XYZ file of C-alpha atoms in Angstrom:
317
model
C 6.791 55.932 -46.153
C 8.543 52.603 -45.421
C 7.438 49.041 -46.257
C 8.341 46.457 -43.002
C 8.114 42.778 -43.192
C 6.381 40.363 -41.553
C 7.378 41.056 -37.813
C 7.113 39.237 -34.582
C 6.270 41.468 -31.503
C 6.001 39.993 -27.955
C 4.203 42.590 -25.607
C 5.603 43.871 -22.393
C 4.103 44.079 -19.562
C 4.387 48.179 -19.921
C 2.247 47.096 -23.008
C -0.294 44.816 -21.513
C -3.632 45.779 -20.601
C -3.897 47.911 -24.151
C -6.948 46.765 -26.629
C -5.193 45.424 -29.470
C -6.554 48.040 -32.361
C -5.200 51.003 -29.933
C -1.797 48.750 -29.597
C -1.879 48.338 -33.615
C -3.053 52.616 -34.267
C 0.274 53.525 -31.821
C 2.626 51.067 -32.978
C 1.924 50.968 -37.281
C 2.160 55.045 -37.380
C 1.411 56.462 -40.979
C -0.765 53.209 -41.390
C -4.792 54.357 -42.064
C -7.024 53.438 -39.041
C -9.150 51.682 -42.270
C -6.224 49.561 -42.988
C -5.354 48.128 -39.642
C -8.985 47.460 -39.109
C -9.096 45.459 -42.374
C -5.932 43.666 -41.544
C -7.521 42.968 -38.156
C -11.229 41.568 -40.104
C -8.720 39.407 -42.578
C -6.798 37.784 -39.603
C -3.810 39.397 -41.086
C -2.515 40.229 -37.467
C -2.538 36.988 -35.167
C -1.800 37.192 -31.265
C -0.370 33.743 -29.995
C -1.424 32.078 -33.850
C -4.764 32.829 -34.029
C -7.046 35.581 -34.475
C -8.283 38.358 -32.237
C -10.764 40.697 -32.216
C -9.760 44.282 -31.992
C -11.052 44.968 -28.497
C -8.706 42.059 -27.504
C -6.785 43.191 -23.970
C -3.136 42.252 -24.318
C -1.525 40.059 -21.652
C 1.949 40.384 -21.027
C 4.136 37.647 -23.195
C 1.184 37.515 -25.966
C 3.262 36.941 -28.880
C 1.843 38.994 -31.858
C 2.370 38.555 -35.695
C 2.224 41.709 -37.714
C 1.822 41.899 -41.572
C 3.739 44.061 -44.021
C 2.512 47.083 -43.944
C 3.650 50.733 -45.086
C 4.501 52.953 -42.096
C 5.423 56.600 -41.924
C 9.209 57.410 -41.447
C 9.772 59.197 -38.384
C 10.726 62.276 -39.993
C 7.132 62.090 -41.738
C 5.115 62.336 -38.600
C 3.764 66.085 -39.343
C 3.507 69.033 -37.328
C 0.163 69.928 -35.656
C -1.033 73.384 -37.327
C -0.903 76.103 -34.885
C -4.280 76.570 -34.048
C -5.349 73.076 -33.112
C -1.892 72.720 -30.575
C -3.537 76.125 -29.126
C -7.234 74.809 -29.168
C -6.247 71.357 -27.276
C -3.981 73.136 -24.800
C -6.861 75.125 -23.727
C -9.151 72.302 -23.990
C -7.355 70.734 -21.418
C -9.298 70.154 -18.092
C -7.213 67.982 -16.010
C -3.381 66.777 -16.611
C -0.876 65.079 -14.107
C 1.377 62.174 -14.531
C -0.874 59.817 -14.645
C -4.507 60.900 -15.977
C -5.226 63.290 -18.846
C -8.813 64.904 -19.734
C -9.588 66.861 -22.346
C -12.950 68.862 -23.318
C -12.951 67.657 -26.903
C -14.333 70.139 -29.106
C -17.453 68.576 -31.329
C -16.079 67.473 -34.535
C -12.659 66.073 -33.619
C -12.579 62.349 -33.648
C -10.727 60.276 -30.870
C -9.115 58.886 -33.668
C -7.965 60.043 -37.564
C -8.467 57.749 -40.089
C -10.870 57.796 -42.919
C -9.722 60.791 -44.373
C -9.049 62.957 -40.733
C -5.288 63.293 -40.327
C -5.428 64.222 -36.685
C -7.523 62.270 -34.238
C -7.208 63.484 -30.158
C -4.799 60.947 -29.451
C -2.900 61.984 -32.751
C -2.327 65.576 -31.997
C -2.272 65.170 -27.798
C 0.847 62.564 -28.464
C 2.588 65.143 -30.470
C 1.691 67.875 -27.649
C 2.818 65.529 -25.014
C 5.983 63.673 -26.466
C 7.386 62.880 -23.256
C 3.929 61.239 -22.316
C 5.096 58.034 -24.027
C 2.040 55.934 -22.596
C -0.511 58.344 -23.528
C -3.647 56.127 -24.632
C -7.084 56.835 -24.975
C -9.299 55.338 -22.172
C -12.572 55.440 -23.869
C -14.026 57.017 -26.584
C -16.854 60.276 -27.772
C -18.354 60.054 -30.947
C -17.114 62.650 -33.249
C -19.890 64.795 -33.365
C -20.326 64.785 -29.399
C -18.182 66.981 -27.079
C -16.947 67.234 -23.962
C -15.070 64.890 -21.556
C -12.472 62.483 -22.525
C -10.057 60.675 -20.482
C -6.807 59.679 -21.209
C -4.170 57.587 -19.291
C -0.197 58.631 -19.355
C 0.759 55.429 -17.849
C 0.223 51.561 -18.623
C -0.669 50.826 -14.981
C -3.382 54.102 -14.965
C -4.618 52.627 -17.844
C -5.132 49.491 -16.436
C -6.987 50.712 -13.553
C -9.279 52.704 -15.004
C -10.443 50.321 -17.724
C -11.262 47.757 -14.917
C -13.148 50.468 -13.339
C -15.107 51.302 -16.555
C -15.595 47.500 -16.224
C -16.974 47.271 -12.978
C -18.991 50.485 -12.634
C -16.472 52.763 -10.898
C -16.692 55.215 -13.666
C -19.455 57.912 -13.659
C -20.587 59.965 -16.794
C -22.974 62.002 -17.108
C -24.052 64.067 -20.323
C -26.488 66.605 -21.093
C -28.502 66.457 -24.634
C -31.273 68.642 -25.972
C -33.876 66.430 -26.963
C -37.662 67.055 -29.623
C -40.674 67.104 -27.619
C -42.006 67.848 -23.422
C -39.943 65.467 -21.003
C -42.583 65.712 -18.349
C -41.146 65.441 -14.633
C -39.790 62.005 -13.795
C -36.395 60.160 -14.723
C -36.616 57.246 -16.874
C -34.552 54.316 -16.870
C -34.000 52.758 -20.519
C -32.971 49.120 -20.919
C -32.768 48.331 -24.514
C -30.202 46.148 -25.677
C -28.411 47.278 -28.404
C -26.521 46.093 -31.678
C -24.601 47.234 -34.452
C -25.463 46.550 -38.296
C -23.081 47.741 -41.356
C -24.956 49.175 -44.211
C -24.417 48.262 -48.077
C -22.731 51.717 -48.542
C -20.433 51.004 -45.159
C -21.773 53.334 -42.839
C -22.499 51.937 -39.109
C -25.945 52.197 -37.628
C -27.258 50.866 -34.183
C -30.622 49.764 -33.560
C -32.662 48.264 -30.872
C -32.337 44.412 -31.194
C -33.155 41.991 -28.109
C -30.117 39.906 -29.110
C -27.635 43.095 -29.428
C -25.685 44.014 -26.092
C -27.367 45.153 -22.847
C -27.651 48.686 -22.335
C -28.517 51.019 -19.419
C -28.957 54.477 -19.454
C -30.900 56.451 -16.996
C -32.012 59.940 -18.283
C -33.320 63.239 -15.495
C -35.117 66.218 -16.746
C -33.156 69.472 -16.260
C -35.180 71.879 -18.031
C -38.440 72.281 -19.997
C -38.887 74.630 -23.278
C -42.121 74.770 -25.763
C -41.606 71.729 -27.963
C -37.870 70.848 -26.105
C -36.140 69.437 -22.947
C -32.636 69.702 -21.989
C -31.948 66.212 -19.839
C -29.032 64.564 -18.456
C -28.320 61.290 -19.482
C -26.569 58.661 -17.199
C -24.805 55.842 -18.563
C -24.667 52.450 -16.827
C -23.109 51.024 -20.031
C -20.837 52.385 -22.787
C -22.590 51.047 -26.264
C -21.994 52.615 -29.335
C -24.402 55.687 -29.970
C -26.035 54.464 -26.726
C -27.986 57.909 -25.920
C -28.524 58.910 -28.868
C -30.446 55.422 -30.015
C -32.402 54.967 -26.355
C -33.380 58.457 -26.644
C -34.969 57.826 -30.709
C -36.394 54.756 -29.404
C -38.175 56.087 -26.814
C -39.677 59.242 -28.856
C -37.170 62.353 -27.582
C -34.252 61.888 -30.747
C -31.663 64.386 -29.562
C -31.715 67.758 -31.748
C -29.021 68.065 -34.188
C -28.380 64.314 -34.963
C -28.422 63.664 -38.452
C -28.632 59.733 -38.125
C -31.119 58.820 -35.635
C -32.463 62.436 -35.078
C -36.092 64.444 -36.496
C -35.829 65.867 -39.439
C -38.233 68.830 -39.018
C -36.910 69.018 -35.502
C -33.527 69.824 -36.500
C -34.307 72.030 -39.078
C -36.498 74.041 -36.615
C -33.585 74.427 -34.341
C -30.936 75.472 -37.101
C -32.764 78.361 -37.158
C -31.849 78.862 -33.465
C -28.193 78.740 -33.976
C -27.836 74.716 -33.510
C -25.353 73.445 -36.392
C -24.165 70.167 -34.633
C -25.438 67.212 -32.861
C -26.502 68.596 -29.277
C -24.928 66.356 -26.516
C -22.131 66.741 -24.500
C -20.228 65.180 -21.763
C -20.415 67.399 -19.059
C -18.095 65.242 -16.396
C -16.982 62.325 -15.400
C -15.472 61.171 -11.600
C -13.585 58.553 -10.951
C -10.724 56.709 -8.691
C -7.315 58.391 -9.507
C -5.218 55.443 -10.936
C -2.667 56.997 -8.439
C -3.636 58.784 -5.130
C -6.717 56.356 -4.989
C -8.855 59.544 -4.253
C -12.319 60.383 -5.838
C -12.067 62.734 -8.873
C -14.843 64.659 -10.395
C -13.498 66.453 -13.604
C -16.401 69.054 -15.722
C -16.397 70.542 -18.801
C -19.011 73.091 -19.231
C -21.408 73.651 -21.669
C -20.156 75.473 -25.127
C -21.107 78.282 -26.207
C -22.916 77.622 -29.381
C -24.882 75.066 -27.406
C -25.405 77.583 -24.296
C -26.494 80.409 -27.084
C -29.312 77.475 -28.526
C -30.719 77.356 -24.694
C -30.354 81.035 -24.124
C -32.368 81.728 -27.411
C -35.200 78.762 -26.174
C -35.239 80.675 -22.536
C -36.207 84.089 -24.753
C -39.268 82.455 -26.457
C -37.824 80.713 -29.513
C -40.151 78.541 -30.613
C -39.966 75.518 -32.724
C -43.033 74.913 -35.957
């Protein structure tokens, strides 16, 4: 590790258009995703003299001020074991020069930090190290798999998060939820916001002054005490499905922080060892050709086995 000084760092306009806690995890390498988040809270990092908050866009010109931090040395950057470089490569659903996507396997955060070495963009950077504007475009909760895009260029990154802004982005996920659906879609409008516990961890909970949220959610298929539905997302919120499904009475099996209890344990003895949801595609505008894209990852196979074992008559108590 090295120690740097107090540096000045005016952003490019290759560089604009980044959030400024992605700018900060690229840029401060070696430095824990904790660390630059508490440097961010303290107002340790300034852009222009004052503070920002870690979602920040960057303009081209901002002129940021970066505290001393320790940072690795380039010949400490690692080497990605083996078997993850093979996993990702495989994993991969959609690559050209400007757009990436990658079926993230459930349990891989978009990020490391917090005690995770390798994040997605960690290990796809050292994959790709040509790609030198590889950046995350959104994110998946660690425990939920599936689709994930990624731009290679500042200008496709640019593009897509104004369509993400504007609606121009479509998701869809499926998630195996407790109880019978019925027939008809629902629309959920809950606003949303996020609350720190004592002990740190990060919770979301229906709150009329939190963030508006939209999700619209279609019955796919029914089981005894289950129902496999697709969720659509109008918004992005944190933990968005997984808190307008509790709140509505169908928690999604397999989640350990908003889920049932019973529920879950029922369904471990089907096989189900992980939070059940998955992004199962996404289409957009290609930052490049301008042409619709519609990009799937299909269902994995623990998660196919759970339905296949509910089709044969497992029950749950």
């Amino acid at each position: 590790m090295v120690d740097t000084g107090v540096r000045q760092r005016q952003v490019s306009g290759e560089e604009a258009g980044q959030r400024l806690d992605n700018f900060l995890l690229r840029v401060l390498k070696g430095v824990p995703r904790s660390h630059i988040y508490k440097i961010l809270r303290s107002g340790e990092v300034r852009v222009n003299g004052g503070r920002a908050r870690p979602h920040y866009h960057l303009a081209e010109g901002d002129i940021l001020r970066l505290p001393p931090v320790r940072v690795a040395a380039s010949n400490e950057t690692g080497r990605l074991p083996d078997s993850l470089a093979r996993s990702l490569e495989q994993a991969i659903l959609y690559e050209d020069n400007y757009v990436l996507v990658l079926d993230k396997p459930s349990g891989l955060a978009v990020h490391g930090g917090s005690g995770l070495r390798w994040g997605a963009i960690e290990a796809l950077r050292l994959l790709r190290p040509a790609a030198a504007g590889l950046e995350l475009v959104h994110r998946l909760d660690r425990d939920t798999s599936g689709c994930l895009i990624l731009s290679k260029r500042r200008s496709a990154l640019r593009a897509l998060h104004e369509a993400f802004r504007e609606g121009g982005v479509e998701k869809h996920y499926l998630a195996l939820v407790a109880g019978r659906w019925g027939r008809d879609a629902r629309e959920v409008t809950l606003a949303l916001r996020k609350n720190t516990l004592q002990s740190g961890e990060r919770v979301v909970r229906v709150d009329a002054a939190g963030k508006a949220a939209h999700t619209t959610f279609v019955p796919v298929e029914a089981f005894a005490t289950a129902t496999l539905v697709r969720a659509e997302l109008d918004t992005g919120r944190t933990h968005q499905i997984r808190v307008h499904l509790q709140a509505i009475g169908y928690p999604v099996a397999g989640d350990d922080k908003y889920g049932d209890a019973a529920f879950n344990r029922s369904l471990q003895g089907l096989g189900l060892k992980r939070l059940f949801l998955h992004a199962a595609h996404v289409t957009f505008r290609h930052p490049g050709s301008g042409e619709s894209l519609r990009v799937e990852a299909p269902l994995p196979e623990d998660l196919a086995a759970v339905l296949a074992r509910l089709r044969e008559g497992g029950t749950t108590p």
